[in-house]
JSON list of N, CA and C in Angstrom, two decimals:
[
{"chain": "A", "resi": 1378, "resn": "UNK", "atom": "N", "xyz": [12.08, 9.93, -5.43]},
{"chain": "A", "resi": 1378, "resn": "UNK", "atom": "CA", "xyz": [11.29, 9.58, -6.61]},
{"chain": "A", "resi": 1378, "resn": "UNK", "atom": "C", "xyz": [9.88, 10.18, -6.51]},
{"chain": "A", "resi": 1379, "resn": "UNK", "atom": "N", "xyz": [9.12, 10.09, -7.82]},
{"chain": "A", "resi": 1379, "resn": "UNK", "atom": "CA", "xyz": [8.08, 11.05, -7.67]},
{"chain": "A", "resi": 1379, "resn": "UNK", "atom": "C", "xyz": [7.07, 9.88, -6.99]},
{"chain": "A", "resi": 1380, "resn": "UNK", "atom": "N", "xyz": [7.07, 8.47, -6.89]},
{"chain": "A", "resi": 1380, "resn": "UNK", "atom": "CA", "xyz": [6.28, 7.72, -6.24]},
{"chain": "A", "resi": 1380, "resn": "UNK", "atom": "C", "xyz": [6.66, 7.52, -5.14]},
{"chain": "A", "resi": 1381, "resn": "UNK", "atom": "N", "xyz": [7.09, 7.96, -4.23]},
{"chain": "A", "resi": 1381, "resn": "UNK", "atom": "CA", "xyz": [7.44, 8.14, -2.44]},
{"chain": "A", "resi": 1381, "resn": "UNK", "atom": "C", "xyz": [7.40, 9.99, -2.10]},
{"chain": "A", "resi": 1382, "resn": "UNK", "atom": "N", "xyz": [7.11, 9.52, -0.46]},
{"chain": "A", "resi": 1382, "resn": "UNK", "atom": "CA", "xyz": [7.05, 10.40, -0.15]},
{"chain": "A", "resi": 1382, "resn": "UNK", "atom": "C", "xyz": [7.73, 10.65, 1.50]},
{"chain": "A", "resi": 1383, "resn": "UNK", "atom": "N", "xyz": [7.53, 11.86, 2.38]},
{"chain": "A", "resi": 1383, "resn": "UNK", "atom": "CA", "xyz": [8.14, 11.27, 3.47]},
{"chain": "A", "resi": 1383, "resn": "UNK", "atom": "C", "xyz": [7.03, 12.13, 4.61]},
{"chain": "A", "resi": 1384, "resn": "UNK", "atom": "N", "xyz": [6.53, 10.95, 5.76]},
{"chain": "A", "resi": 1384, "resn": "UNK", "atom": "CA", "xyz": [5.56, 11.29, 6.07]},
{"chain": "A", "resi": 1384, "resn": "UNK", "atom": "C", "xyz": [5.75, 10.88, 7.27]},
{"chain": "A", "resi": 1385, "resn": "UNK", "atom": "N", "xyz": [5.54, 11.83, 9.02]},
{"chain": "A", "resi": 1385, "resn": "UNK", "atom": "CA", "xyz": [5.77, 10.95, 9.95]},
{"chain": "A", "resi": 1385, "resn": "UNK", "atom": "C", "xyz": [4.03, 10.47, 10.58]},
{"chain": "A", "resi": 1386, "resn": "UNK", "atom": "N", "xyz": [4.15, 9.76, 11.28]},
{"chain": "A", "resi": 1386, "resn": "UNK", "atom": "CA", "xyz": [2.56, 9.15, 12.05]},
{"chain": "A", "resi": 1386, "resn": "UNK", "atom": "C", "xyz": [1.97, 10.11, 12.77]},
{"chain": "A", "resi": 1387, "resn": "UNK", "atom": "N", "xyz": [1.21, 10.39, 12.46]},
{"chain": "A", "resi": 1387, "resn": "UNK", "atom": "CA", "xyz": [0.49, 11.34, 13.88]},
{"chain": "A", "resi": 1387, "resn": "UNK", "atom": "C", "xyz": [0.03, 11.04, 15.57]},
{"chain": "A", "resi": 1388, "resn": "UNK", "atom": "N", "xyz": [-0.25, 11.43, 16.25]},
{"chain": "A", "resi": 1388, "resn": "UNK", "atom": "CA", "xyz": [-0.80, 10.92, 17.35]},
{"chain": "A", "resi": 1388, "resn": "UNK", "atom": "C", "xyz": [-1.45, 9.65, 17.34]},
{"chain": "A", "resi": 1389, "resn": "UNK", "atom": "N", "xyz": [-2.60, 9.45, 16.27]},
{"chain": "A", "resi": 1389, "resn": "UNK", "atom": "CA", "xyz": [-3.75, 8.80, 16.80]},
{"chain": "A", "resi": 1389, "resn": "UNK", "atom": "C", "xyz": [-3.02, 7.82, 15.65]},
{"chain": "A", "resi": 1390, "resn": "UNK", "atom": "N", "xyz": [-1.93, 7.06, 15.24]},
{"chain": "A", "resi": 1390, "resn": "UNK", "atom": "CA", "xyz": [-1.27, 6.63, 14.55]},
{"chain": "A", "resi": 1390, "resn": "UNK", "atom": "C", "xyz": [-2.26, 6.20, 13.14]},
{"chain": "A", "resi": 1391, "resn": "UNK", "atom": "N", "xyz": [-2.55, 7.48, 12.47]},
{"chain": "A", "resi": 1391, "resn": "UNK", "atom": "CA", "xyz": [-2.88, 7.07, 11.37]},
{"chain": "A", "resi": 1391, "resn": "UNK", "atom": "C", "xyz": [-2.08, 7.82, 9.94]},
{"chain": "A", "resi": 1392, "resn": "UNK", "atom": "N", "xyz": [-1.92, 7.05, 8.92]},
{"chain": "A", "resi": 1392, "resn": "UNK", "atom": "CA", "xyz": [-0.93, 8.05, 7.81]},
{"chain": "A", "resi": 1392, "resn": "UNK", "atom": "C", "xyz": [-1.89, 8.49, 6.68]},
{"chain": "A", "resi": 1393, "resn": "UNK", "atom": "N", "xyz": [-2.13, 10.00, 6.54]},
{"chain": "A", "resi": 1393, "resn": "UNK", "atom": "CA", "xyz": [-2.44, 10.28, 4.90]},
{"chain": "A", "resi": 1393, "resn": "UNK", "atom": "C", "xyz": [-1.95, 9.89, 4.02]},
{"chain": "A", "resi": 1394, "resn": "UNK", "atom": "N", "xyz": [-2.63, 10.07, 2.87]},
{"chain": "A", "resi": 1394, "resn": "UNK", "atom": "CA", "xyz": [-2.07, 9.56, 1.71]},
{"chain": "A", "resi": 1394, "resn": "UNK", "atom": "C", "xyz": [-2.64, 10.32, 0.53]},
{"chain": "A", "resi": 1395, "resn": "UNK", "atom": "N", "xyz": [-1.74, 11.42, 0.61]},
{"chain": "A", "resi": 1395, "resn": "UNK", "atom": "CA", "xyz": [-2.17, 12.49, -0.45]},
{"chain": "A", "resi": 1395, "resn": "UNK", "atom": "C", "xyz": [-2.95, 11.85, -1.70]},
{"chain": "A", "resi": 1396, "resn": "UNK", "atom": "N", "xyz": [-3.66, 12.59, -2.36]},
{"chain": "A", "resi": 1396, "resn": "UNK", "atom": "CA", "xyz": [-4.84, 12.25, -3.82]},
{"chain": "A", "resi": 1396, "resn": "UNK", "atom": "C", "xyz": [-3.69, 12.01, -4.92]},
{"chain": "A", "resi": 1397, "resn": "UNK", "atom": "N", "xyz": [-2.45, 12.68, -4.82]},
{"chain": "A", "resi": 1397, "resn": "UNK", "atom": "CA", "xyz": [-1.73, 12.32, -6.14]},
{"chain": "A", "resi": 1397, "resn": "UNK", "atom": "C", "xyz": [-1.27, 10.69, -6.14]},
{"chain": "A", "resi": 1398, "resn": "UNK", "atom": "N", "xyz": [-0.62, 10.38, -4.82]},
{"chain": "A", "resi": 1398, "resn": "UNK", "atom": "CA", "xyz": [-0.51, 8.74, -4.16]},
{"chain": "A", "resi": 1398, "resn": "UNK", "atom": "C", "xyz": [-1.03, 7.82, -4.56]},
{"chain": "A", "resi": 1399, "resn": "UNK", "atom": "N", "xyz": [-2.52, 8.60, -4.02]},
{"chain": "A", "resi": 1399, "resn": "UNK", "atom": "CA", "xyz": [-3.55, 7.26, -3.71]},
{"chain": "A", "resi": 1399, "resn": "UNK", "atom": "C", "xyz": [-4.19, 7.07, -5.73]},
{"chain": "A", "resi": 1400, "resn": "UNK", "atom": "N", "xyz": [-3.96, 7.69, -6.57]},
{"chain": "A", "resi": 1400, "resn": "UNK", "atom": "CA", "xyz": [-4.28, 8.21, -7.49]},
{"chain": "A", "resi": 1400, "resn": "UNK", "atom": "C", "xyz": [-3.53, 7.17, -8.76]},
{"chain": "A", "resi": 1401, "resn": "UNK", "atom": "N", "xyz": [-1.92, 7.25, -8.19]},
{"chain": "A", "resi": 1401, "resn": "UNK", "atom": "CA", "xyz": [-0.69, 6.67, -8.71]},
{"chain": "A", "resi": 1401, "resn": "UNK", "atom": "C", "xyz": [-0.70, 5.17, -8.52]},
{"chain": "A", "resi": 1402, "resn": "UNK", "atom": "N", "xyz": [-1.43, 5.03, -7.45]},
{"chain": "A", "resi": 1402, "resn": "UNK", "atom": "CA", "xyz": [-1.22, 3.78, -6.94]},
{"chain": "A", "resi": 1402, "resn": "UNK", "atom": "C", "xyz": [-3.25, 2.71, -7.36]},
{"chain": "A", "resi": 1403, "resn": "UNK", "atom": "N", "xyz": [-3.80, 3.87, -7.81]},
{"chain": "A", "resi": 1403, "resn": "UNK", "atom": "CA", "xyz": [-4.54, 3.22, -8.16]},
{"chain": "A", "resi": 1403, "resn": "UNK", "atom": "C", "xyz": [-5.82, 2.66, -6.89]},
{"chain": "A", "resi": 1404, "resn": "UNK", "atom": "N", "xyz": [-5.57, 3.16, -5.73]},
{"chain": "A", "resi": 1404, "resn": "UNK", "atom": "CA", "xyz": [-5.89, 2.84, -4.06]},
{"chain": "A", "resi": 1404, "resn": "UNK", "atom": "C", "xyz": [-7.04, 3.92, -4.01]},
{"chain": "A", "resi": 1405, "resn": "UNK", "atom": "N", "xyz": [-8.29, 2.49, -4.22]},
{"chain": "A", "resi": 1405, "resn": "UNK", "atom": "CA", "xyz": [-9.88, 2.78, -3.54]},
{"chain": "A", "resi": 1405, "resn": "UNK", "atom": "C", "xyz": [-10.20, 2.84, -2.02]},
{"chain": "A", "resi": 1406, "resn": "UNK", "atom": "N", "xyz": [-9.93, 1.81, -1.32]},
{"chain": "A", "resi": 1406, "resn": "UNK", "atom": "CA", "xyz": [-10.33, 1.35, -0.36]},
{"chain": "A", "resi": 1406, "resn": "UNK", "atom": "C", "xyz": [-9.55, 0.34, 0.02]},
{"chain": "A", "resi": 1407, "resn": "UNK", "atom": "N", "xyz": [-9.48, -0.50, 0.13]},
{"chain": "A", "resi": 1407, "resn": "UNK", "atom": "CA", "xyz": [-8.50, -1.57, 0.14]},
{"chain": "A", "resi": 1407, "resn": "UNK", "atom": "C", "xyz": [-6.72, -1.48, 0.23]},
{"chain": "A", "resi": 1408, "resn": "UNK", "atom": "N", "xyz": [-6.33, -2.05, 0.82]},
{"chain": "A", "resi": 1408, "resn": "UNK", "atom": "CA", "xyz": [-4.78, -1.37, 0.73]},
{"chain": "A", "resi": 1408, "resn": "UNK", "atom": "C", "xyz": [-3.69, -2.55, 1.34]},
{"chain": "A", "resi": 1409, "resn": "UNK", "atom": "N", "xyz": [-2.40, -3.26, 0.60]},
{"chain": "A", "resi": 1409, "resn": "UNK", "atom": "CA", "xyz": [-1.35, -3.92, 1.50]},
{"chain": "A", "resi": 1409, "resn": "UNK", "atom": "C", "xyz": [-0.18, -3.11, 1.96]},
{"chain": "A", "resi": 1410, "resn": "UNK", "atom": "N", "xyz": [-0.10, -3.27, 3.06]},
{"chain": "A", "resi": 1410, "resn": "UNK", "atom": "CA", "xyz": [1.15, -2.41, 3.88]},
{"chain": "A", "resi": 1410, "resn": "UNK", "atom": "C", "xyz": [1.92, -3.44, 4.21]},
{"chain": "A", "resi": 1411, "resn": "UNK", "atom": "N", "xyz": [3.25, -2.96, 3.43]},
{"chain": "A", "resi": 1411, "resn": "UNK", "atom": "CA", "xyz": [4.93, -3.93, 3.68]},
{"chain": "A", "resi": 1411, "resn": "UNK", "atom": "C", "xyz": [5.87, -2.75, 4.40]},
{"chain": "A", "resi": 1412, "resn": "UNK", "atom": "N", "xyz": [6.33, -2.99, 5.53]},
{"chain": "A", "resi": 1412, "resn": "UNK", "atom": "CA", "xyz": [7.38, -2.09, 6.02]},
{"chain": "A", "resi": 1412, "resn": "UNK", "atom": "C", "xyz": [8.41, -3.26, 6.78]},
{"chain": "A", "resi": 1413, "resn": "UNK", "atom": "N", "xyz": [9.50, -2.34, 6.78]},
{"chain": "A", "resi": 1413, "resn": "UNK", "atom": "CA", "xyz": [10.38, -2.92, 7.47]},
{"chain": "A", "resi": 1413, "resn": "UNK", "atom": "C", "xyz": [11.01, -1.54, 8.07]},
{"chain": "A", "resi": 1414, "resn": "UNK", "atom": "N", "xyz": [11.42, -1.34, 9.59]},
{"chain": "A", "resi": 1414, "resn": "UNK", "atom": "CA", "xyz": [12.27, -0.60, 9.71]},
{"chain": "A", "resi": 1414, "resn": "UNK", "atom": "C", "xyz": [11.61, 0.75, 9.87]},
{"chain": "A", "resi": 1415, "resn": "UNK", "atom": "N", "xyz": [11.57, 1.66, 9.38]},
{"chain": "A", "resi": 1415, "resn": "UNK", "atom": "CA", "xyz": [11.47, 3.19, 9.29]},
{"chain": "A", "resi": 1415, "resn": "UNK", "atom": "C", "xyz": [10.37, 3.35, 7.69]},
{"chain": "A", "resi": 1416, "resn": "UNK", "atom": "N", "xyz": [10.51, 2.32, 7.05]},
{"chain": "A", "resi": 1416, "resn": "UNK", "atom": "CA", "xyz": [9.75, 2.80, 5.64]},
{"chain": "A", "resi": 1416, "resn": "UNK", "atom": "C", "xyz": [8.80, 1.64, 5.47]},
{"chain": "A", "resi": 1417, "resn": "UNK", "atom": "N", "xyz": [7.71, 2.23, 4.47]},
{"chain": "A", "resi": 1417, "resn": "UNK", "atom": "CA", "xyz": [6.80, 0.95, 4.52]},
{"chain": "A", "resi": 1417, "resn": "UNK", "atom": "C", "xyz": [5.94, 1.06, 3.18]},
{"chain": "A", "resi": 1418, "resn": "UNK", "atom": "N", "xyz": [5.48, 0.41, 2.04]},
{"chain": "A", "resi": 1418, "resn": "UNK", "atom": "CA", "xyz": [4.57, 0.70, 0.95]},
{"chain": "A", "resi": 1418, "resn": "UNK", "atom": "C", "xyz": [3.49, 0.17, 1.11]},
{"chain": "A", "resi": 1419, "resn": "UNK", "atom": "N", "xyz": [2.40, 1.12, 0.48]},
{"chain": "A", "resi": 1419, "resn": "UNK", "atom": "CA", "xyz": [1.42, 1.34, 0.33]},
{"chain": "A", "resi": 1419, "resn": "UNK", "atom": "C", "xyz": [0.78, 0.28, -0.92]},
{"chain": "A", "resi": 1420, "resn": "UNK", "atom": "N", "xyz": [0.19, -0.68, -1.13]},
{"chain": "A", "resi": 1420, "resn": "UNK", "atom": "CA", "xyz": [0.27, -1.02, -2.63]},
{"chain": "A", "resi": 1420, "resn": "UNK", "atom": "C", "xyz": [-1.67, -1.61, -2.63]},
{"chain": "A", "resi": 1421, "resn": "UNK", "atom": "N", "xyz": [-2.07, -1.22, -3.92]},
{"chain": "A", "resi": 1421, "resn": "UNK", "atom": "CA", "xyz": [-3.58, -1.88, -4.47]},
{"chain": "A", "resi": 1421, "resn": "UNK", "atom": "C", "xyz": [-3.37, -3.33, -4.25]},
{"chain": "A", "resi": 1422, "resn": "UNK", "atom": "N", "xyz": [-4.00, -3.78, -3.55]},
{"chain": "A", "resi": 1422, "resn": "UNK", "atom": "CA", "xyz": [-4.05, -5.28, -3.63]},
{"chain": "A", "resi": 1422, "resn": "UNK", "atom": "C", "xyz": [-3.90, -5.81, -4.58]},
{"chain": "A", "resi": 1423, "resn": "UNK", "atom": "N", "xyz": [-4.77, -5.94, -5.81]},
{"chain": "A", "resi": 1423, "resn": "UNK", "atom": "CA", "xyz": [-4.45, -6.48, -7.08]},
{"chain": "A", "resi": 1423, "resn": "UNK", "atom": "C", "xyz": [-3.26, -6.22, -7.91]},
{"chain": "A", "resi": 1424, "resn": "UNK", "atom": "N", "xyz": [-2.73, -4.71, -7.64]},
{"chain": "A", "resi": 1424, "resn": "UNK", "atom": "CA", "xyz": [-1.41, -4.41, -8.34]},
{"chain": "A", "resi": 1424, "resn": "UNK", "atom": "C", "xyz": [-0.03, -5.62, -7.39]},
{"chain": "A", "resi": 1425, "resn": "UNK", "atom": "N", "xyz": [-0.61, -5.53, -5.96]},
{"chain": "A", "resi": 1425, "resn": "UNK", "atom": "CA", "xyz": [0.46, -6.57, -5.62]},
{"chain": "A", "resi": 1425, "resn": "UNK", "atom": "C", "xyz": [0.71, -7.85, -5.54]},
{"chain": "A", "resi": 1426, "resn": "UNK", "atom": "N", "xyz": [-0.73, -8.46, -6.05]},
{"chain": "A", "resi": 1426, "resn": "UNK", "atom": "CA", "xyz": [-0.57, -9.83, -6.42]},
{"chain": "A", "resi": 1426, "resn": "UNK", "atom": "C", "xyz": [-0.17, -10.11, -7.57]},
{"chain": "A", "resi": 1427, "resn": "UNK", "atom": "N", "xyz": [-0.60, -8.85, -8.56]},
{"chain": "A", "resi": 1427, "resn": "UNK", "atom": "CA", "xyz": [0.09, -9.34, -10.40]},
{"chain": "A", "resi": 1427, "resn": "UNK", "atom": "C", "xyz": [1.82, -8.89, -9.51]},
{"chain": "A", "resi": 1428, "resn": "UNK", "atom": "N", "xyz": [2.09, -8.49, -9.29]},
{"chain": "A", "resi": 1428, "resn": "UNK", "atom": "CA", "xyz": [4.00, -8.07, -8.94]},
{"chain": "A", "resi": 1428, "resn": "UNK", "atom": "C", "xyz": [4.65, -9.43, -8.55]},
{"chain": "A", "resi": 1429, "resn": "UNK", "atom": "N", "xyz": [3.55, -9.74, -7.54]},
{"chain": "A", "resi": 1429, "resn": "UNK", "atom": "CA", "xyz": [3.81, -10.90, -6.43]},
{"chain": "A", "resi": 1429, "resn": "UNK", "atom": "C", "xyz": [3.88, -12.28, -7.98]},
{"chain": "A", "resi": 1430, "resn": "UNK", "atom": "N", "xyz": [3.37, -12.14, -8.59]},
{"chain": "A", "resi": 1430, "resn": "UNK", "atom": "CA", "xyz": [3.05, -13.36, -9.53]},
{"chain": "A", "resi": 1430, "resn": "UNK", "atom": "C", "xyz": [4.48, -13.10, -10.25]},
{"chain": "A", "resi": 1431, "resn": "UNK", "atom": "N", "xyz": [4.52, -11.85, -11.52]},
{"chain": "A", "resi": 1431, "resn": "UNK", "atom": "CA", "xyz": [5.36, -11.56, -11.69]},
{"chain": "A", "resi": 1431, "resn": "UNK", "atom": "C", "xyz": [6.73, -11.82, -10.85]},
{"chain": "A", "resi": 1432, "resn": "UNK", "atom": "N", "xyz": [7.07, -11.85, -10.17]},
{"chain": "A", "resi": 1432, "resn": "UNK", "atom": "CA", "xyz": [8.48, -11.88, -9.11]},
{"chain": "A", "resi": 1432, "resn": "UNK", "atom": "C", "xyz": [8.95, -13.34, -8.89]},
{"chain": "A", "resi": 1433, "resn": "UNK", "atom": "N", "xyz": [7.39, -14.43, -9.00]},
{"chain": "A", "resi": 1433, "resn": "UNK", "atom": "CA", "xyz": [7.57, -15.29, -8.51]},
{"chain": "A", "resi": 1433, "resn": "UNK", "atom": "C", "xyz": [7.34, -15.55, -7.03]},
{"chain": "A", "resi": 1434, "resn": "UNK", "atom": "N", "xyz": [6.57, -14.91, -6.38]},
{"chain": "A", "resi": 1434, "resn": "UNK", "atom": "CA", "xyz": [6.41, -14.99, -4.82]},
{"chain": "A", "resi": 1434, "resn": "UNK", "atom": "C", "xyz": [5.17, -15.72, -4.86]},
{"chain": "A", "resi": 1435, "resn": "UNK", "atom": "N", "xyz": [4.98, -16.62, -3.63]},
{"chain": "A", "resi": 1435, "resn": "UNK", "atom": "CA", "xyz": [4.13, -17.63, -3.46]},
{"chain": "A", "resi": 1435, "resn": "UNK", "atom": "C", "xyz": [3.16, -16.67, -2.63]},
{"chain": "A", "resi": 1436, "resn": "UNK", "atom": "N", "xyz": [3.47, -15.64, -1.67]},
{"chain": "A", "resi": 1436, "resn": "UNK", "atom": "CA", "xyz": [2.49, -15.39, -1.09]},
{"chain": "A", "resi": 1436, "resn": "UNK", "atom": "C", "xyz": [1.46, -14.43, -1.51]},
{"chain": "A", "resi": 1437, "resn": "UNK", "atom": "N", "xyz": [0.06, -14.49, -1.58]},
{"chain": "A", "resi": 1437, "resn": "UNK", "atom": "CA", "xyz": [-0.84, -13.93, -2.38]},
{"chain": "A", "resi": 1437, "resn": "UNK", "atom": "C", "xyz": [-2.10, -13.38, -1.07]},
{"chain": "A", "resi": 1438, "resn": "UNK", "atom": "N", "xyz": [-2.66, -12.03, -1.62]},
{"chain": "A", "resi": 1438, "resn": "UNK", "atom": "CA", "xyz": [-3.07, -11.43, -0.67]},
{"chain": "A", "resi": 1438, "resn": "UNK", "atom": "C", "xyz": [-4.92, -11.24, -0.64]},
{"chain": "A", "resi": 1439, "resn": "UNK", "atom": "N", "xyz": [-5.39, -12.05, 0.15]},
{"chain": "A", "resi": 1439, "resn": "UNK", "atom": "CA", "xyz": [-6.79, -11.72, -0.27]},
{"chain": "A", "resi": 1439, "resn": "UNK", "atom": "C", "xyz": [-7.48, -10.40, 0.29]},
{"chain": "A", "resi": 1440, "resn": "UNK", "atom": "N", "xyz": [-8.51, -10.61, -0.19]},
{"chain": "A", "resi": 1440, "resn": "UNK", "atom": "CA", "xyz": [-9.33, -9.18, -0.64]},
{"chain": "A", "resi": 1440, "resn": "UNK", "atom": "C", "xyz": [-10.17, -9.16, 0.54]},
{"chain": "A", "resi": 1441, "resn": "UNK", "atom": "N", "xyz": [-9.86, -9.08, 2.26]},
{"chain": "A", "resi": 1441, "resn": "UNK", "atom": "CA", "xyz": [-10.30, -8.72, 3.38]},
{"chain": "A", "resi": 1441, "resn": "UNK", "atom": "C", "xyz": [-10.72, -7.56, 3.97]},
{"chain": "A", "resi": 1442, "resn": "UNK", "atom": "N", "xyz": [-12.14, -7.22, 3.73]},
{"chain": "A", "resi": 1442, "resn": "UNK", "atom": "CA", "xyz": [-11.75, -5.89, 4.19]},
{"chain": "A", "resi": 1442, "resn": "UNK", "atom": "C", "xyz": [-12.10, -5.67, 5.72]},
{"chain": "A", "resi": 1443, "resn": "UNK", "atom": "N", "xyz": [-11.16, -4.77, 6.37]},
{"chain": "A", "resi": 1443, "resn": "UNK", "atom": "CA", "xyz": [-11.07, -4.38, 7.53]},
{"chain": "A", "resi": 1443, "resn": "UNK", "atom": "C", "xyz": [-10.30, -5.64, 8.20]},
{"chain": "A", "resi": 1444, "resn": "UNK", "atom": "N", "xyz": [-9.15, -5.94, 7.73]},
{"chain": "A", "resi": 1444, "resn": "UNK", "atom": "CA", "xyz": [-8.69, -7.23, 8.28]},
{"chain": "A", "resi": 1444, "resn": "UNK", "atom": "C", "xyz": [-6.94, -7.12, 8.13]},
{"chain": "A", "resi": 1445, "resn": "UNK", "atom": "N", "xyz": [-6.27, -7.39, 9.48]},
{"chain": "A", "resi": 1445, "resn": "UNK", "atom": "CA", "xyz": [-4.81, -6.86, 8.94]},
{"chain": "A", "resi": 1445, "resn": "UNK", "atom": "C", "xyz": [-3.74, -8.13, 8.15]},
{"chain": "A", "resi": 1446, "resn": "UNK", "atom": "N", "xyz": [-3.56, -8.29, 7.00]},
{"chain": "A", "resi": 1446, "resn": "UNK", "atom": "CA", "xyz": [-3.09, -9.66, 6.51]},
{"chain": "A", "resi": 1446, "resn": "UNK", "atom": "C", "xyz": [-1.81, -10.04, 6.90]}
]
C-alpha cells in the first residue's frame, strides 16, 4: 500500500521516516509506536486517539514528550 513501507533498523537502532510518511501521517514531533512481531506503525498521537475512540478502545495516549508510553 502506498501508506507502508519496508525499512530495516540500522546499527544505532534508529528508523527514518521518509517526508512523504511523516507528511501522510501528519507526524511533527511526537509519535505512537504499535508493533508486534517484525512490523510496527508509526501513528500522530491525536490521529490515534480519535481511531482509538472511534474503535472503541479504552486505552488513550498522552502527549509525553520524550517518554516511551
Amino acid at each position: 500500500p502506498e501508506n507502508s513501507y519496508t525499512y530495516h533498523v540500522k546499527d544505532a537502532g534508529r528508523v527514518y521516516i521518509p517526508r512523504r510518511m511523516r507528511d501522510y501521517a501528519s507526524i511533527k514531533e511526537d509519535v505512537v509506536i504499535l508493533g508486534t512481531g517484525e512490523t510496527m506503525e508509526i501513528w500522530n498521537p491525536i490521529a490515534w486517539n480519535k481511531y482509538g475512540q472511534k474503535k472503541g478502545l479504552r486505552e488513550r495516549v498522552g502527549l509525553r514528550k520524550n517518554e516511551f508510553i
